[in-house]
Each structure stands twice: as structure tokens, then as C-alpha cells.
PDB file of C-alpha atoms and ligand atoms in Angstrom:
ATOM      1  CA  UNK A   1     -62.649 -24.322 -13.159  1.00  0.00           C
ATOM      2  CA  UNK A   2     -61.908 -23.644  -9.159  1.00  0.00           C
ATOM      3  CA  UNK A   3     -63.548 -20.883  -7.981  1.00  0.00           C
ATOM      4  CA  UNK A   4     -63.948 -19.127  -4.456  1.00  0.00           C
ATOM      5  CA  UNK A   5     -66.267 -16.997  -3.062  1.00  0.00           C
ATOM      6  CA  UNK A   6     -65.441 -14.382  -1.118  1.00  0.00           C
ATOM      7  CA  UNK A   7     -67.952 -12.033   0.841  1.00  0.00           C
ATOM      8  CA  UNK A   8     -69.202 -11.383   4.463  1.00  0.00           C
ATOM      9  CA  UNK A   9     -71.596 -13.210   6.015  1.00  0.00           C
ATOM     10  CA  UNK A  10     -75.318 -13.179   3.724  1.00  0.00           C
ATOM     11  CA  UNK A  11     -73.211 -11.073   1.377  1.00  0.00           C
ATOM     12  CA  UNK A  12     -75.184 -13.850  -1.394  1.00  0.00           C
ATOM     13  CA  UNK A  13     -72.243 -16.239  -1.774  1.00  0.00           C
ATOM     14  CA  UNK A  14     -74.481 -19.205  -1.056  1.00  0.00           C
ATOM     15  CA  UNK A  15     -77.472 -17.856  -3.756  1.00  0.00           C
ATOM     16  CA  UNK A  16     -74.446 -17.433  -6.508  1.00  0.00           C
ATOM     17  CA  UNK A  17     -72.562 -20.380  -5.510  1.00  0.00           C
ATOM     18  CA  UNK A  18     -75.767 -22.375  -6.416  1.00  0.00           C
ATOM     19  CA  UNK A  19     -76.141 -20.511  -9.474  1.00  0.00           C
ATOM     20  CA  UNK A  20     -72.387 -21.080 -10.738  1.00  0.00           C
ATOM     21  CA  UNK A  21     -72.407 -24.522 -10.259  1.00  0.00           C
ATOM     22  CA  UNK A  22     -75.592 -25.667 -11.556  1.00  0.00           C
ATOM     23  CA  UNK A  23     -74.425 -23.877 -14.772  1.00  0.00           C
ATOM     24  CA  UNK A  24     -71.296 -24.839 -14.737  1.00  0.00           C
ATOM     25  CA  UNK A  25     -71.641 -28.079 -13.072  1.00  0.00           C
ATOM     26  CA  UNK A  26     -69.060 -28.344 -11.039  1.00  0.00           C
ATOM     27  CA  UNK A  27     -69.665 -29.130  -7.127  1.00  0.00           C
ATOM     28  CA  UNK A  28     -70.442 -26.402  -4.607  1.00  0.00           C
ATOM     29  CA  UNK A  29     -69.170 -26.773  -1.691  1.00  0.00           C
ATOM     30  CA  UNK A  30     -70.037 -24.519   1.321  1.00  0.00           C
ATOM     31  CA  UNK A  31     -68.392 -25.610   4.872  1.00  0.00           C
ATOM     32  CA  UNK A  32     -71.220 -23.829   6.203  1.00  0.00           C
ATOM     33  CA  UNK A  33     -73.669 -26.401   4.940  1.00  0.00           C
ATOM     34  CA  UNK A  34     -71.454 -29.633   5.970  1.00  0.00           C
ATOM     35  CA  UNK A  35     -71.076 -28.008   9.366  1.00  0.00           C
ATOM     36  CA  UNK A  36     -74.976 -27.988   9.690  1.00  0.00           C
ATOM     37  CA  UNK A  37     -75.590 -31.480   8.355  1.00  0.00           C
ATOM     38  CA  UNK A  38     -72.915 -32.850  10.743  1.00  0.00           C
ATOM     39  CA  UNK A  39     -74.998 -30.734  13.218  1.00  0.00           C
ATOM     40  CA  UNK A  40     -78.520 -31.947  12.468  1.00  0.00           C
ATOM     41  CA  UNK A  41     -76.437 -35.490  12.114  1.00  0.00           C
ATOM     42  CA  UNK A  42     -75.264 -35.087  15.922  1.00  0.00           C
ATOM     43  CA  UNK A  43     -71.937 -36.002  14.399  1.00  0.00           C
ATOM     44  CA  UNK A  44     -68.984 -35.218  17.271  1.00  0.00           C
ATOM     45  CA  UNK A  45     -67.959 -32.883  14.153  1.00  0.00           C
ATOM     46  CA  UNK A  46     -71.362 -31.222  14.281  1.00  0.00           C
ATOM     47  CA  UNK A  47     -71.406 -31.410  18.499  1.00  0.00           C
ATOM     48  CA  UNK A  48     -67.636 -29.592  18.211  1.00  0.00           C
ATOM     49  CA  UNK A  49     -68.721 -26.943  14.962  1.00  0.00           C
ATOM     50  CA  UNK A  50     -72.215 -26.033  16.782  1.00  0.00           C
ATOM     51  CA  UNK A  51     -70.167 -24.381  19.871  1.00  0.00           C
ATOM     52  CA  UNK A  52     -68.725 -21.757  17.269  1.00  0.00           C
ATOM     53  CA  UNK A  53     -71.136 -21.348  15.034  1.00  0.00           C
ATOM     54  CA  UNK A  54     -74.023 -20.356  17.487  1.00  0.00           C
ATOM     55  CA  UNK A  55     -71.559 -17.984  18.920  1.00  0.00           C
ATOM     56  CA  UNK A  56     -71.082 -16.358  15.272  1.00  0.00           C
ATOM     57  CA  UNK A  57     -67.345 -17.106  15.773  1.00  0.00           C
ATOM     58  CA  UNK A  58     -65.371 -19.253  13.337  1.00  0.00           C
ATOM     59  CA  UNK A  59     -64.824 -23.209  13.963  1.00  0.00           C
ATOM     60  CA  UNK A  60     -60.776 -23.225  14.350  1.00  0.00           C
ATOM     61  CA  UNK A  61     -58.812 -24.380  11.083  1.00  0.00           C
ATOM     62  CA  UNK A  62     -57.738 -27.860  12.619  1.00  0.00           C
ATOM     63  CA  UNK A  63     -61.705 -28.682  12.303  1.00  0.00           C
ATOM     64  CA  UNK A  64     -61.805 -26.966   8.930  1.00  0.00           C
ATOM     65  CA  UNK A  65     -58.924 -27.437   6.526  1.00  0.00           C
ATOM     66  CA  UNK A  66     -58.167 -31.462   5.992  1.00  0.00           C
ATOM     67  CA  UNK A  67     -62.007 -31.502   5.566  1.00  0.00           C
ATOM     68  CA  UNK A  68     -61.802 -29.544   2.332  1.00  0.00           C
ATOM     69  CA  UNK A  69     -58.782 -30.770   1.153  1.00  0.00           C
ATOM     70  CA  UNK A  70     -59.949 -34.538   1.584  1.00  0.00           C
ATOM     71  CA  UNK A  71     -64.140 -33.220   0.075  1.00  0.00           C
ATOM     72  CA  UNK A  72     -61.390 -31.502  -3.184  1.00  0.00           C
ATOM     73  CA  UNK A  73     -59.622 -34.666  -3.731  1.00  0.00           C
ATOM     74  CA  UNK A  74     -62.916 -36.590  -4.308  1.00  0.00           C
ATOM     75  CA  UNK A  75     -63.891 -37.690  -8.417  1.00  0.00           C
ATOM     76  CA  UNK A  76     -66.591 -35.156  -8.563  1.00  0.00           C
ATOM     77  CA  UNK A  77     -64.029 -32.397  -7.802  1.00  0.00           C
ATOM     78  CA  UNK A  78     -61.702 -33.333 -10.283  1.00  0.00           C
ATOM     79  CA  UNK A  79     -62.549 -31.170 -13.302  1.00  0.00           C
ATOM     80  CA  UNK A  80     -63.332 -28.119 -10.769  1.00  0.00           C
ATOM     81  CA  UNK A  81     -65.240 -26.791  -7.786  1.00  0.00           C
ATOM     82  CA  UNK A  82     -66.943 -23.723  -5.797  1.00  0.00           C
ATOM     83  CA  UNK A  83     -66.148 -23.366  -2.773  1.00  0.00           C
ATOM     84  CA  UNK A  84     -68.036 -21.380  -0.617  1.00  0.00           C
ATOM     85  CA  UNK A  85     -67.332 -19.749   2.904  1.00  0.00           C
ATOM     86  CA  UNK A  86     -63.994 -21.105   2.442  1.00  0.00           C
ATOM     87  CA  UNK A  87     -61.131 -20.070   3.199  1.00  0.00           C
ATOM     88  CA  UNK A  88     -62.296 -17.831   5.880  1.00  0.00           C
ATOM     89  CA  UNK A  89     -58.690 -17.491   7.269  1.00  0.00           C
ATOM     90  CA  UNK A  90     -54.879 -16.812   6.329  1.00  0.00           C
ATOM     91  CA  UNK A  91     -53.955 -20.276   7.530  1.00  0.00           C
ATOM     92  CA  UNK A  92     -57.071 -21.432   5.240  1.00  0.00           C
ATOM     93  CA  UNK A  93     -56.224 -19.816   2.099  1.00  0.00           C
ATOM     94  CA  UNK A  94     -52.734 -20.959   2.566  1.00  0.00           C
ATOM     95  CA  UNK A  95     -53.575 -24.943   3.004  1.00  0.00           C
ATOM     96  CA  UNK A  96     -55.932 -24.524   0.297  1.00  0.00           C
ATOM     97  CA  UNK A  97     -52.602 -23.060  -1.723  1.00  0.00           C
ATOM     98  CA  UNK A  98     -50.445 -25.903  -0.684  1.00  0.00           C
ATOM     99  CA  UNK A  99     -52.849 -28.737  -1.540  1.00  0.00           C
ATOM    100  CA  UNK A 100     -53.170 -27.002  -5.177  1.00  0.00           C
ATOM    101  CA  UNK A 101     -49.595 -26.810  -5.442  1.00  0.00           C
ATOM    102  CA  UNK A 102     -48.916 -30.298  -4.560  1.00  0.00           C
ATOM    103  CA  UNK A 103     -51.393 -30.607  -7.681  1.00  0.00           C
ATOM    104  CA  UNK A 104     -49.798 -28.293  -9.900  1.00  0.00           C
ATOM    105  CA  UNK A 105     -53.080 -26.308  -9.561  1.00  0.00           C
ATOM    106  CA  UNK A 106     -54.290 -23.263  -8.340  1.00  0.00           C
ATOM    107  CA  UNK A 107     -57.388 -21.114  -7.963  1.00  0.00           C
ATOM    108  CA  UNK A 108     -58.860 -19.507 -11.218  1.00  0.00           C
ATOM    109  CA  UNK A 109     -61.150 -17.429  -9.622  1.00  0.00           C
ATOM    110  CA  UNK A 110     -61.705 -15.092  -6.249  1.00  0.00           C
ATOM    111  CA  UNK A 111     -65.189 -13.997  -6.254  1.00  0.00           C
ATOM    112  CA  UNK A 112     -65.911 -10.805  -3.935  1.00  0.00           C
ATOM    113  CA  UNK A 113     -69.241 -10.513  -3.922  1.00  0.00           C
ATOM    114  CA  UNK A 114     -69.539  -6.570  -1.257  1.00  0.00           C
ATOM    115  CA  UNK A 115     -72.282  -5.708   0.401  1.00  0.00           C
ATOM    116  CA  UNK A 116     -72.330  -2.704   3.164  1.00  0.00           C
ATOM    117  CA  UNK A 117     -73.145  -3.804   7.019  1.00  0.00           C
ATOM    118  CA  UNK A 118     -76.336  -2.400   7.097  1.00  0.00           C
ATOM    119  CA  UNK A 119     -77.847  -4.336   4.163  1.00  0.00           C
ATOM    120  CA  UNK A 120     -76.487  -7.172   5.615  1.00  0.00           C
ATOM    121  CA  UNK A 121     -78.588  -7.053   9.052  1.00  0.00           C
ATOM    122  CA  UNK A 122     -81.379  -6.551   7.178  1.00  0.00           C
ATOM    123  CA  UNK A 123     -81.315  -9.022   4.534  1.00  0.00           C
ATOM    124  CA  UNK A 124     -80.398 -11.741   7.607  1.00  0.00           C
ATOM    125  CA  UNK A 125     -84.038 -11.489   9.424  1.00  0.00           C
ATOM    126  CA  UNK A 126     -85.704 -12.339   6.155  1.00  0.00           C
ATOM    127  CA  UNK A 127     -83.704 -15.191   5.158  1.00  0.00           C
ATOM    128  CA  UNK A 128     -85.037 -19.041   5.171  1.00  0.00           C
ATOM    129  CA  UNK A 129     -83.290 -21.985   5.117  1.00  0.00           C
ATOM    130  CA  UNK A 130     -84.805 -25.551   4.555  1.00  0.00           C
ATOM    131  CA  UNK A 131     -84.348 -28.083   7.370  1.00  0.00           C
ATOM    132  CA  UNK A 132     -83.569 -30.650   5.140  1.00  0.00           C
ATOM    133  CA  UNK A 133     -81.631 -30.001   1.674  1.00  0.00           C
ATOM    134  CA  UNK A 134     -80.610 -26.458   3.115  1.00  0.00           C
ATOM    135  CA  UNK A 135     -81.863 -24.222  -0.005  1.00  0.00           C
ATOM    136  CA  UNK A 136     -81.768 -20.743   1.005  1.00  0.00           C
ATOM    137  CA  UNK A 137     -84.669 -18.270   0.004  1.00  0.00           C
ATOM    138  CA  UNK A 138     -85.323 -14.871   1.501  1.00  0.00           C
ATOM    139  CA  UNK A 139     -89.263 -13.585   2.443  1.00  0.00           C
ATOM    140  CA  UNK A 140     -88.615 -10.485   0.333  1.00  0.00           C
ATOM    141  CA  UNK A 141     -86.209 -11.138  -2.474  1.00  0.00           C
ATOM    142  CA  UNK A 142     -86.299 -14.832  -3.066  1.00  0.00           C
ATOM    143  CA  UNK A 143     -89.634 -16.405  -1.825  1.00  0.00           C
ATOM    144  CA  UNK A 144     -90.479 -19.880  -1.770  1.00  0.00           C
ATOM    145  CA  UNK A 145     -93.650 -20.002  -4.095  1.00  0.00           C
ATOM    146  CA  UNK A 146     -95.827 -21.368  -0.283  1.00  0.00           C
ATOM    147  CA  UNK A 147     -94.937 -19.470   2.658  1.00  0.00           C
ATOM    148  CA  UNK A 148     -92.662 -21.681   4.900  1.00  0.00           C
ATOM    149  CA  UNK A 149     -92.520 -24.391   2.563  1.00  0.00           C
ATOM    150  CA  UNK A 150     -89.199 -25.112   0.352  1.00  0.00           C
ATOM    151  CA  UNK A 151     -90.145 -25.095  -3.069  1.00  0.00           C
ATOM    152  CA  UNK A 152     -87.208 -28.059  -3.624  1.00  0.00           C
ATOM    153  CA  UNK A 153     -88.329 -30.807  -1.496  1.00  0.00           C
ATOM    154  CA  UNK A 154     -91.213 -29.686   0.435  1.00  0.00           C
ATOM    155  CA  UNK A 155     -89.844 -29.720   4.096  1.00  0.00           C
ATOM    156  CA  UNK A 156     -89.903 -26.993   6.665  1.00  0.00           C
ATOM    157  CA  UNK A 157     -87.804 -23.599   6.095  1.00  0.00           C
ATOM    158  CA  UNK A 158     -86.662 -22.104   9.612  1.00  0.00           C
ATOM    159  CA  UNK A 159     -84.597 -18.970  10.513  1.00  0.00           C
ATOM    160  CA  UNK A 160     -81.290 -20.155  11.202  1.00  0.00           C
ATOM    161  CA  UNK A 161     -79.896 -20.081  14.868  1.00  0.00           C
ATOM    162  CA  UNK A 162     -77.260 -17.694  13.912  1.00  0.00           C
ATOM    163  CA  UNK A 163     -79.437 -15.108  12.169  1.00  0.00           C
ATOM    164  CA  UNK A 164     -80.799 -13.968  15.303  1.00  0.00           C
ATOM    165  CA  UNK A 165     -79.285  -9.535  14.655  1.00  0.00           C
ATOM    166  CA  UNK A 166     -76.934 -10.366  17.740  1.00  0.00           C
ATOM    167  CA  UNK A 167     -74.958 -13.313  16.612  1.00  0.00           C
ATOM    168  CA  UNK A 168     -74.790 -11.381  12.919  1.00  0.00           C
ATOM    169  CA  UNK A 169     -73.451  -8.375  14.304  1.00  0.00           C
ATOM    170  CA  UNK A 170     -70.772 -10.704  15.870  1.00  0.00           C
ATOM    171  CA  UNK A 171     -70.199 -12.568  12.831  1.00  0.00           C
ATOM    172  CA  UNK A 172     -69.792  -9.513  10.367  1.00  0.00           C
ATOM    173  CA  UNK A 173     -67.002  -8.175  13.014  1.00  0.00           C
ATOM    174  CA  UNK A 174     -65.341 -11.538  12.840  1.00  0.00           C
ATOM    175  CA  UNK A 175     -65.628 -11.652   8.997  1.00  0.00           C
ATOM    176  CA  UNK A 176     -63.837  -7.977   8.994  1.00  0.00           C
ATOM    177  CA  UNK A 177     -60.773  -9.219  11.386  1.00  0.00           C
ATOM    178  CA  UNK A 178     -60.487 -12.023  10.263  1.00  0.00           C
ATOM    179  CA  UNK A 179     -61.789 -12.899   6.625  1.00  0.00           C
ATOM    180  CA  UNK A 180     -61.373  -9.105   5.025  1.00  0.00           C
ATOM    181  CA  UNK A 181     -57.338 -10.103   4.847  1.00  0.00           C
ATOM    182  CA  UNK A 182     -57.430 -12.497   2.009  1.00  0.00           C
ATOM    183  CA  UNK A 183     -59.279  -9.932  -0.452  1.00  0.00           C
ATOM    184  CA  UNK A 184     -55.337  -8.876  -0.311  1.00  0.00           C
ATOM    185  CA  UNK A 185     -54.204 -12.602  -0.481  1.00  0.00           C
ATOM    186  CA  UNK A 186     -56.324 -13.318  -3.952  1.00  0.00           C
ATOM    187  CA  UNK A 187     -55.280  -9.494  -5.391  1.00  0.00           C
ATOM    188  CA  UNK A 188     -51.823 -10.342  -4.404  1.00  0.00           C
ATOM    189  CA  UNK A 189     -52.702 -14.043  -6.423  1.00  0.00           C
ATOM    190  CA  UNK A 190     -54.231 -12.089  -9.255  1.00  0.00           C
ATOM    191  CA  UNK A 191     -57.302 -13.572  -9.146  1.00  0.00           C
ATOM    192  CA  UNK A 192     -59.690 -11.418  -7.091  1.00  0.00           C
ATOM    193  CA  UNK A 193     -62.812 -10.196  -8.782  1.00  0.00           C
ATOM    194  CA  UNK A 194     -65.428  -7.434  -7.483  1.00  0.00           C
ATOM    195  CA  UNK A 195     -68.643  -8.001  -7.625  1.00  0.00           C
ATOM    196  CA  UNK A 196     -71.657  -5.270  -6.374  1.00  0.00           C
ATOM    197  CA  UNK A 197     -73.711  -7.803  -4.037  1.00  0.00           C
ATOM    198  CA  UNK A 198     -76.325  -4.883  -3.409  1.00  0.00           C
ATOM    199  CA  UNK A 199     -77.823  -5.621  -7.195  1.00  0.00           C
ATOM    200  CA  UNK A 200     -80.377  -7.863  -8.182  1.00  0.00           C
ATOM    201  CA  UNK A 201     -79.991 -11.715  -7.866  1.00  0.00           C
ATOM    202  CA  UNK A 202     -80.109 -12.479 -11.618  1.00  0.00           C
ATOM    203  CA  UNK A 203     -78.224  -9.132 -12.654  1.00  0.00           C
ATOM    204  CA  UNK A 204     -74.893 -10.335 -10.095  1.00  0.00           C
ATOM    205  CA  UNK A 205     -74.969 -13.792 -11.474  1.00  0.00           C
ATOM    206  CA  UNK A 206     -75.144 -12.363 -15.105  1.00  0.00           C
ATOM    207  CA  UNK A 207     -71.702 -10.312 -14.470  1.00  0.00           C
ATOM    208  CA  UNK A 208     -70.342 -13.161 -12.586  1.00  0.00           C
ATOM    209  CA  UNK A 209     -70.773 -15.288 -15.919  1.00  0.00           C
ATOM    210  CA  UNK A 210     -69.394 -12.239 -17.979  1.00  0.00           C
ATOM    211  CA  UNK A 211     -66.353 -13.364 -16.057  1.00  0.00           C
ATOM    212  CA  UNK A 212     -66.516 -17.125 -16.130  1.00  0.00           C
ATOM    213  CA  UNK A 213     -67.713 -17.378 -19.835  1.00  0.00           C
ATOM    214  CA  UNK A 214     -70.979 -19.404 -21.347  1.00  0.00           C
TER     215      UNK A 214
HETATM  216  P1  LIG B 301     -71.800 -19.996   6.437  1.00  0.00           P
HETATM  217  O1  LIG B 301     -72.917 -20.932   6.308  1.00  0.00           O
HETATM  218  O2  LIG B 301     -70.738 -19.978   5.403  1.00  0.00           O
HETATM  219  O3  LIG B 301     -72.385 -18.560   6.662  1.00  0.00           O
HETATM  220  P2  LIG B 301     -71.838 -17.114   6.250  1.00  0.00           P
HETATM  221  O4  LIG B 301     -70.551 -16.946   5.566  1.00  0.00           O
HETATM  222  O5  LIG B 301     -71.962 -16.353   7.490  1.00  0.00           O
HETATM  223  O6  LIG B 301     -72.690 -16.723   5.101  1.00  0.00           O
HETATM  224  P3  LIG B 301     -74.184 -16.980   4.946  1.00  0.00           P
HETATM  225  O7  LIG B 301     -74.467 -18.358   4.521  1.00  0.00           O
HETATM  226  O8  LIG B 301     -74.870 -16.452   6.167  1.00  0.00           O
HETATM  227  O9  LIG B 301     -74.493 -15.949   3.767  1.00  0.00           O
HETATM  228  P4  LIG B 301     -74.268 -16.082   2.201  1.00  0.00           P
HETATM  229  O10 LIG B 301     -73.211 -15.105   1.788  1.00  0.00           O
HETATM  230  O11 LIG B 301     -74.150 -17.488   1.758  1.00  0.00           O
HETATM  231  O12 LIG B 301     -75.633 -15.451   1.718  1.00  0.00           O
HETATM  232  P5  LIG B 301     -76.948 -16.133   1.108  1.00  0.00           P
HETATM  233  O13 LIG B 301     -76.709 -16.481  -0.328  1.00  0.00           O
HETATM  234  O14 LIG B 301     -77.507 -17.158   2.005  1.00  0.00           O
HETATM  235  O15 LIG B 301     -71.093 -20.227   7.849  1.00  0.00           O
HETATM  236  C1  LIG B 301     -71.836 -20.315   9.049  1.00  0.00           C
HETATM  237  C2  LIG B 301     -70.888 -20.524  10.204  1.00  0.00           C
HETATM  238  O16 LIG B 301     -70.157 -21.778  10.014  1.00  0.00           O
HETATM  239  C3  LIG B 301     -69.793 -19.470  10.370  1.00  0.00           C
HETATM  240  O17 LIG B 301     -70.254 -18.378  11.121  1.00  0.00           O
HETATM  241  C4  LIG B 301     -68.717 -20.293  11.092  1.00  0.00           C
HETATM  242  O18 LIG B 301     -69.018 -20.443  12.456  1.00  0.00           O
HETATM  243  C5  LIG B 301     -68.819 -21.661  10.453  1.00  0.00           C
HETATM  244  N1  LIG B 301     -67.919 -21.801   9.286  1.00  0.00           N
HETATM  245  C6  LIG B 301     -68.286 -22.017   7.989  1.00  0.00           C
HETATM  246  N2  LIG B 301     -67.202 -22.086   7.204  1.00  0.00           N
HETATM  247  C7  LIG B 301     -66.120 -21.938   8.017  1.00  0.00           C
HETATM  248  C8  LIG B 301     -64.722 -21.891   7.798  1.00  0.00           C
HETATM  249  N3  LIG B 301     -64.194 -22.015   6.568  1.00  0.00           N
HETATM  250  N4  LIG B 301     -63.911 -21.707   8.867  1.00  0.00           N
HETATM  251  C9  LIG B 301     -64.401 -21.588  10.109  1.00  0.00           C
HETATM  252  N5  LIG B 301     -65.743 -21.596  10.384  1.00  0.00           N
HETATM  253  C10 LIG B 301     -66.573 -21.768   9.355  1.00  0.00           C
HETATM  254  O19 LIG B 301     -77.881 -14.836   1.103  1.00  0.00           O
HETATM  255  C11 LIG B 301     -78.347 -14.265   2.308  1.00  0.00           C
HETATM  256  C12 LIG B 301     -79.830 -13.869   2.163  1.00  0.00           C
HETATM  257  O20 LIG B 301     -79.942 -12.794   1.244  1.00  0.00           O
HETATM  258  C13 LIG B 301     -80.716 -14.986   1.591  1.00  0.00           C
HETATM  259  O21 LIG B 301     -81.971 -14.924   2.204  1.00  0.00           O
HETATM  260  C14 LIG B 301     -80.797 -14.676   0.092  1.00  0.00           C
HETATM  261  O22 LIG B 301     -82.000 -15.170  -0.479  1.00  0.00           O
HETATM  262  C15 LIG B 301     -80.740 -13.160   0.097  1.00  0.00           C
HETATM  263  N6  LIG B 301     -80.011 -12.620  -1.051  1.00  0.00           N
HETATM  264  C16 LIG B 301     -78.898 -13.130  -1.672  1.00  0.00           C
HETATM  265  N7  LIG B 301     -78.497 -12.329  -2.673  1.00  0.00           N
HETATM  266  C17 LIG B 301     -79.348 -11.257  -2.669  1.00  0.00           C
HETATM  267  C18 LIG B 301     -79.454 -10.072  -3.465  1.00  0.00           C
HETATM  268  N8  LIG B 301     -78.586  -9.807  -4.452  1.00  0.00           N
HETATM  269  N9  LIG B 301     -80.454  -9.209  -3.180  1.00  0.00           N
HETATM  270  C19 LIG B 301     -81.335  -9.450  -2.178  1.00  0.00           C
HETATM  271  N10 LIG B 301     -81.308 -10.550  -1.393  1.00  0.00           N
HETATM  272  C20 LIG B 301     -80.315 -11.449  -1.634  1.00  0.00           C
HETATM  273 MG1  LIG B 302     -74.130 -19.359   2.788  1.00  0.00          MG
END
């Protein structure tokens, strides 16, 4: 099963992603999440990506696309994968299309998981993210079970550098201009599913395996 997940920026893809593939278990992979290792790494990857990201703009596609094509190609990806906060671009979607093709494959499944703007700002100041195995958790709707403390391995949670309301106002435009296109792309691929991200954690992830089957 190849899925995608579609959705601005703290629309949830990261908390379903999770979800899908420990059920499924298939891989998830989020760009977002090898960006920051590569960052915390002081990788020249992570040097190059942390010039973007802290400016809530995207890291350009030469930076982005043979890295998911080469992390889709490994064994563990072989049966299926999620990715998640990628494609973010035209030119994305459509290497992630060619490398398919070349394997007589193509993506089962465009999850659109739509939440409004304003939600969005909100939900952004509350979330956490562990220093160290990057589990997400939000001080309202999905608290760690000790304040500050990831409930996974035990290391610090922070509030990521490009949570700050600025930077997500900047990244939610960029998502719109530049992201918003390939809902069309995946409708056009017959693939695209809707998904109401305003809902409960458990209730989305329910509907999402309505779709997916048990
Ligand atoms: P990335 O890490 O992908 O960030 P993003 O897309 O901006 O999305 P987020 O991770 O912020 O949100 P999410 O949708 O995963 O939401 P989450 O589940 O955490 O990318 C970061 C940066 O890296 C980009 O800005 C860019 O610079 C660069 N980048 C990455 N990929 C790239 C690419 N392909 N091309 C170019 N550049 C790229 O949820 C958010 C919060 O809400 C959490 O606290 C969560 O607990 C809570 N929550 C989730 N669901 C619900 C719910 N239903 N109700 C209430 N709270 C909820
Ligand atoms: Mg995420």
C-alpha cells in the first residue's frame, strides 16, 4: 500500500501518518523529520535544509526528490510506504510519478487531511516535539502523560523553531501557492481522499481506515 498525505502545515499528517503505519506497518516517512535529524546531525544536508526551513519556506526539489526516491527504493519500502510532507511541489509529485512508473507502480492513496487557517495557528503554539525520536504531542489535545517529558523515550520535548505564529503564517501561505495545486494533481490521478482534520484524533484515523481497510 503507498499512501500520501496531503494537508497544510500541522493540518495532523504527522499524528495520522504514525497511526497508519504502525497499523499497517509499512514505513512512514516524513522529509520533515529527515530534514531535522540531518539538522541536529550538522549534516551539510541539515546546514543547507535549516536555511529554508527556519524561514517557513520550502527546501528546493534538487535537495528533496532523489532523497525520497533513493529512502522508496530501500527493502523496508518494498511492500508499501507513507509518505508524509511529500510531495510538497508539482515537480515533486511528478518525480515521485516517474520513479513509480519506472516500477510499474503508482500511488494508491492521496490523503487530504483540511483544516481552516485559524485552527492551524492555534493548534501550532501548543505542539511538542521530542528532541530525540521526534514524537509529536500537543499540550491540549495529545499530552505527554509528564509535562515536557516524551512519553516514548524520555528525552526533552521543545517547541519547534518554526512554530514560532510568524514563520507559520509564512508557511501556511507557502503551503497555499505552492502545495494546494496537487489536491488537483491526485483528483486528476483518482486517488485523492478528504478527510475533516478539525475532528478528533482517534475519530480521523477511524475514517482514514474506513478507507484503507482492517
Ligand atoms: P514538516 O515537518 O513536514 O512540517 P509541515 O508540513 O509544516 O507539517 P507539520 O509537521 O508542522 O504538521 P503536521 O501536519 O505533521 O501536523 P502534526 O501531526 O504534527 O516540514 C517542515 C519544513 O521542512 C517545511 O516547512 C519545509 O521547509 C521543509 N520540508 C519538509 N518536506 C519538504 C518537501 N517535500 N519539500 C521542501 N521542503 C520540505 O499535528 C500538529 C499539532 O496538532 C500536534 O501538536 C498534534 O498533536 C496536534 N493535532 C494533530 N491532529 C489533531 C486533531 N485532530 N485535533 C487536535 N490536535 C491535533
Ligand atoms: Mg509533521
Amino acid at each position: 500500500m503507498k499512501v500520501i498525505m496531503l494537508g497544510a502545515p500541522g493540518a495532523g499528517k504527522g499524528t495520522q501518518a504514525k497511526l497508519i503505519s504502525e497499523k499497517y506497518g509499512i514505513p512512514h516517512i516524513s522529509t520533515g523529520d529527515i530534514f531535522r535529524a540531518n539538522i541536529k546531525n550538522n549534516t551539510e544536508l541539515g546546514k543547507k535544509a535549516k536555511e529554508f526551513m527556519d524561514q517557513g519556506l520550502l527546501v528546493p526539489d534538487e535537495l528533496t526528490c532523489d532523497l525520497v526516491v533513493d529512502r522508496i527504493s530501500q527493502p523496508d519500502a518494498a511492500k508499501g510506504f507513507i509518505l508524509d510532507g511529500f510531495p510538497r511541489t508539482i515537480p515533486q509529485a511528478e518525480a515521485l510519478t516517474n520513479a513509480l512508473n519506472k516500477r510499474n507502480e503508482a500511488i494508491d492513496y492521496a490523503i487530504d487531511v483540511e483544516v481552516p487557517d485559524e485552527v492551524i495557528v492555534n493548534r501550532m503554539a501548543g505542539r511538542r516535539a521530542c528532541v530525540s525520536c521526534g514524537a509529536t504531542y500537543h499540550m491540549t489535545y495529545a499530552a505527554p502523560a509528564k509535562e515536557g517529558i516524551c512519553d516514548k523515550c524520555g528525552c526533552e520535548l521543545i517547541l519547534r523553531d518554526d512554530d514560532k505564529p510568524e514563520t507559520v503564517t509564512k508557511r501556511l501561505n507557502v503551503y497555499h501557492t505552492q502545495t494546494q495545486p496537487l489536491i488537483e494533481y491526485y483528483t486528476k490521478a483518482g486517488v485523492l481522499h478528504e478527510f475533516d482534520g478539525t475532528k478528533d484524533i482517534n475519530e480521523i484515523f477511524d475514517s482514514i481506515t474506513e478507507l484503507l481497510g482492517e
